[in-house]
Amino acid sequence: MNLKLKIWRQKGPKAEGKMVEYPVNDVSPDMSFLEMLDVLNDHLVEKGDEPVAFEHDCREGICGSCSLYINGEPHGPGRGITTCQLHMRSFKEGETVYIEPWRAKAFPIIKDLVTDRSAFDRIVQSGGFISVNTGSPVDANAIPIRKESADEAFDAATCIGCGACVASCKNASAMLFVSAKVSHLSLLPQGQPQAKERVLAMVAQMDAEGFGNCTNTQACEVECPKGISIEHIARMNREYLGAAISYSPPKATVGGD
Amino acid sequence: MSEYRKETSELDARAPEGPLAEKWTHHKDHVRLVSPGNKRRIDIIVVGTGLAGASAAASLAEMGYNVKAFCFQDSPRRAHSIAAQGGINAAKNYQNDGDSTFRLFYDTIKGGDYRSREANVYRLAEVSTHIIDQCVAQGVPFARDYGGLLDNRSFGGVQVSRTFYARGQTGQQLLLGAYSALSKMIGKGGVKMYNRHEMLDLVKVDGKARGIIARNLITGEIERHSAHAVILATGGYGNVFFLSTNAMGSNVTANWKAHKKGAYFANPCFTQIHPTCIPVSGDHQSKLTLMSESLRNDGRIWVPKQKGDTRKPNLIPEDERDYYLERRYPAFGNLVPRDVASRAAKERCDAGYGVGASKMAVYLDFADIIKRIGADGVAAKYGNLFQMYEKITDENPYEVPMRIYPAVHYTMGGLWVDYNLMSNVEGLYVLGEANFSDHGSNRLGASALMQGLADGYFVVPYTVGDYLADDIRTGPISINLPEFEQAEKAVKDRLAAFVNNKGSKPVDYYHRQLGKIVWEQCGMSRNAEGLKQAIIDINALREDFYKNVRVPGGVNELNQELEKAGRVADFIELGALMCQDALDRNESCGGHFREEFQTPEGEALRDDDNYAYVAAWEYQGAGVPAILHKEELVYENIKMVQRSYK
Ligand SMILES: Cc1cc2nc3c(=O)[nH]c(=O)nc-3n(C[C@H](O)[C@H](O)[C@H](O)COP(=O)(O)OP(=O)(O)OC[C@H]3O[C@@H](n4cnc5c(N)ncnc54)[C@H](O)[C@@H]3O)c2cc1C
Ligand code: FES
């Protein structure tokens, strides 16, 4: 099939960008969306033009690298998939396809369709972990965990950090991402001791990165390729309020002999 | 073979003396330590932050070393490890089915077809149980049973259930665990993380690894980084085949640069072709997708008994189906190891029994298990895999059997390391899939995650101290040494040559050509004639590449074509070495199947008298045959027998 692509081209972080049109012909319906872009790029290189920069790695929906805003939707049409799992059979002959990068203040554009999502890393670094050093922890079966809690924690932990939740949100809020990590860890007994510090630190970092507020439009849940539930946002809000009221930071202790 | 082979000295693995089960404890008790105060004065570079690198970087920083870590993705959370599906092994014996450290050790040696080092494999089995404890403490949500305890499944090549899993996303959950530990140490300042940086050379000073040259992939800036030791955890090289189940960015560059600087490359021809992948659908194909080995627990593999049968699978009656694995290997059936299962699929397809449009596929059928536990039960176990299959093929595996075919998946070969995981270059350590150490000529399922985390959490943090104890008074290594200057200049010249080349063909063109040669001549089966031709063809391809490749854009910007060009250049050289290694090994073992060496039943025929060694190759230049060094493999605790799964 033949398609018309309109792709956001931007030389660098400070350059001005614009939509540029490219026809692509003989697209096979079995191709993935990214394979279609590969073909376009090979043509561009052969013509001596610069190929379109876009991010991808695993091409099976798990690394969270791919991040295109296709026809006004993060990861394009289809639910529960990433761009790399989108196949050309989802498009119609002659269709015009608009391809843009994630748009959010906290995700600045680096080039063409590539954005900087390091804000997510910094949020995790602020507290998205359990402070256990490598060593000899207790036997893995010493603390049984109810299957329901373990499964729920797992569901939250399947977040791939792609940023579709931010890209889909009119406020560019990162609440779904942050709450998924908060939930994952606080649902497990191992994560309990640090639950309060964690939620406070992660929310503070989220605000510092310039993400917007959550006004409960629920677009994030719809667009999340892993179907992460906004119930996590509600849980995080509860935990945050509780922690904000009751948390007092441990007093610094000065080591003696 | 003399034109390909020049031998020199034997390599010493420096495995500790003493009984197998006591070697590691004894070693740990006797290696030199670096005191906490001195650790602060020592810098360590960790290149690669997948499972092996992230776990090492986090653990070393917790101990007090200054760690600088590098990855080429925008975040450590995106390393290729994230894609591992099926599970991770550990000899916990939670299922009370007779598992033990010895059994895991034995299965791994046997699965590797007696081409791995006893002492390393025993240590791997020994520390496996700690990995599970560590991961659970970090919050890794492994699957649990209704009693709240950890659940296990079984994997190919073994008869116990020792595989821990997190639905079909075990690698993701383990990597996120290691990433959280790494993030904690980045937040605390113990690790300085360099995302979107690619190592483009190793810097040696007085024969020791003392730093790297890296390119900032956003600005294109070439940077010098120094340290007292350099750890490579840069993953496997399966993408030499162009099509593989590896992530698109997986590459051999870091390893290859180290190889060019003197590190020996061990067993490069030992590659794993995974039996259950979604078949190629057309020329546009950019990568292949794995269907986890765990599916072979419940899925049955078959082809029609009649050649060229074009009936729909569901219309082929039971007695006209050939469940060839169950027929050939009654003891292990569909759960034979990967190399055996892959070759059997190839054999059936080559003989004309393949299915699907391309005829290069076999069925993996779930009808029996769906009858037994219902579609819901199957969905609970494999839901995400079934979904993935349907998204790619547009076919519903609950209704029609999956079509599968073997694909390149993992590389057992890698840089040679001793017992301490140090390469023959002093101060250069290699972890995870990037080293050659534990899997011999065939890796068992769920053992790569185990090895990566064993290396990173539990081995290198101890062994590196023994080496660094000499460096407590060295002080910081200057990046102004001439060695850094020369290495930087070489990197810059190389990059400039690419963008200034007036060629016409895109990088991918060459990558596909290379993949085709290596897959056909050095893939699931090999022969001397084909390998010799492949070496000639690859050398010709290399010349064509440098003459005619076109890399648009400049060096001082994000330039993905330039990144690919450098990686493909190294893959081309590696391809030739793989063929040299395969040609040199006149036997069949594990994933290395030489057509000339097989039993009358078509099984691999090993030659233990002449080839029970690790082949470690020393670089001599592009297009020049490498020099072979041997590490003899001595088995003191088990007897080498012909592997049988019948
Ligand atoms: C689809 C799939 C499924 C799998 N399933 C399983 C399974 O169920 N169980 C199992 O045990 N194993 C499995 N494996 C194998 C296993 O996932 C890998 O062997 C393992 O994850 C490798 O980990 P690693 O840390 O060595 O390397 P990787 O995870 O590949 O990490 C490499 C790191 O090195 C960095 N890097 C590479 N080159 C450079 C450079 N030049 N400069 C800077 N950084 C660099 C990358 O950025 C990355 O951080 C699977 C593999 C695949 C492909
Ligand atoms: S490329 Fe990894 S999720 Fe799309």
GROMACS .gro file of N, CA and C in nm, chain B residues 106 238 245 258 321 327 512 514 524 532 542 555 559 613:
model
   42
  363TYR      N    1   2.597  -2.969   3.740
  363TYR     CA    2   2.608  -3.081   3.646
  363TYR      C    3   2.525  -3.055   3.521
  495GLY      N    4   2.490  -1.134   1.913
  495GLY     CA    5   2.400  -1.206   1.821
  495GLY      C    6   2.361  -1.125   1.698
  502THR      N    7   1.707  -1.225   1.794
  502THR     CA    8   1.609  -1.182   1.893
  502THR      C    9   1.665  -1.071   1.981
  515ALA      N   10   3.826  -0.385   2.275
  515ALA     CA   11   3.915  -0.445   2.375
  515ALA      C   12   3.996  -0.558   2.310
  578ARG      N   13   0.032  -3.666   1.223
  578ARG     CA   14   0.125  -3.565   1.272
  578ARG      C   15   0.251  -3.633   1.325
  584ARG      N   16   0.921  -3.820   1.947
  584ARG     CA   17   0.960  -3.944   1.880
  584ARG      C   18   1.111  -3.969   1.896
  769ARG      N   19   2.285  -0.649   0.644
  769ARG     CA   20   2.205  -0.762   0.591
  769ARG      C   21   2.292  -0.861   0.516
  771LEU      N   22   2.609  -0.920   0.555
  771LEU     CA   23   2.691  -0.993   0.652
  771LEU      C   24   2.607  -1.101   0.719
  781MET      N   25   2.317  -2.269   1.201
  781MET     CA   26   2.281  -2.393   1.270
  781MET      C   27   2.366  -2.511   1.232
  789LYS      N   28   3.527  -2.166   0.472
  789LYS     CA   29   3.639  -2.105   0.401
  789LYS      C   30   3.587  -1.998   0.305
  799ARG      N   31   3.401  -0.645   0.364
  799ARG     CA   32   3.463  -0.539   0.444
  799ARG      C   33   3.522  -0.431   0.354
  812VAL      N   34   2.957   1.455   1.258
  812VAL     CA   35   3.001   1.381   1.377
  812VAL      C   36   2.958   1.452   1.507
  816ASN      N   37   2.362   1.120   1.560
  816ASN     CA   38   2.372   1.065   1.425
  816ASN      C   39   2.363   0.912   1.433
  870TYR      N   40   3.900  -2.791   2.481
  870TYR     CA   41   3.968  -2.667   2.520
  870TYR      C   42   3.884  -2.547   2.483
   0.00000   0.00000   0.00000
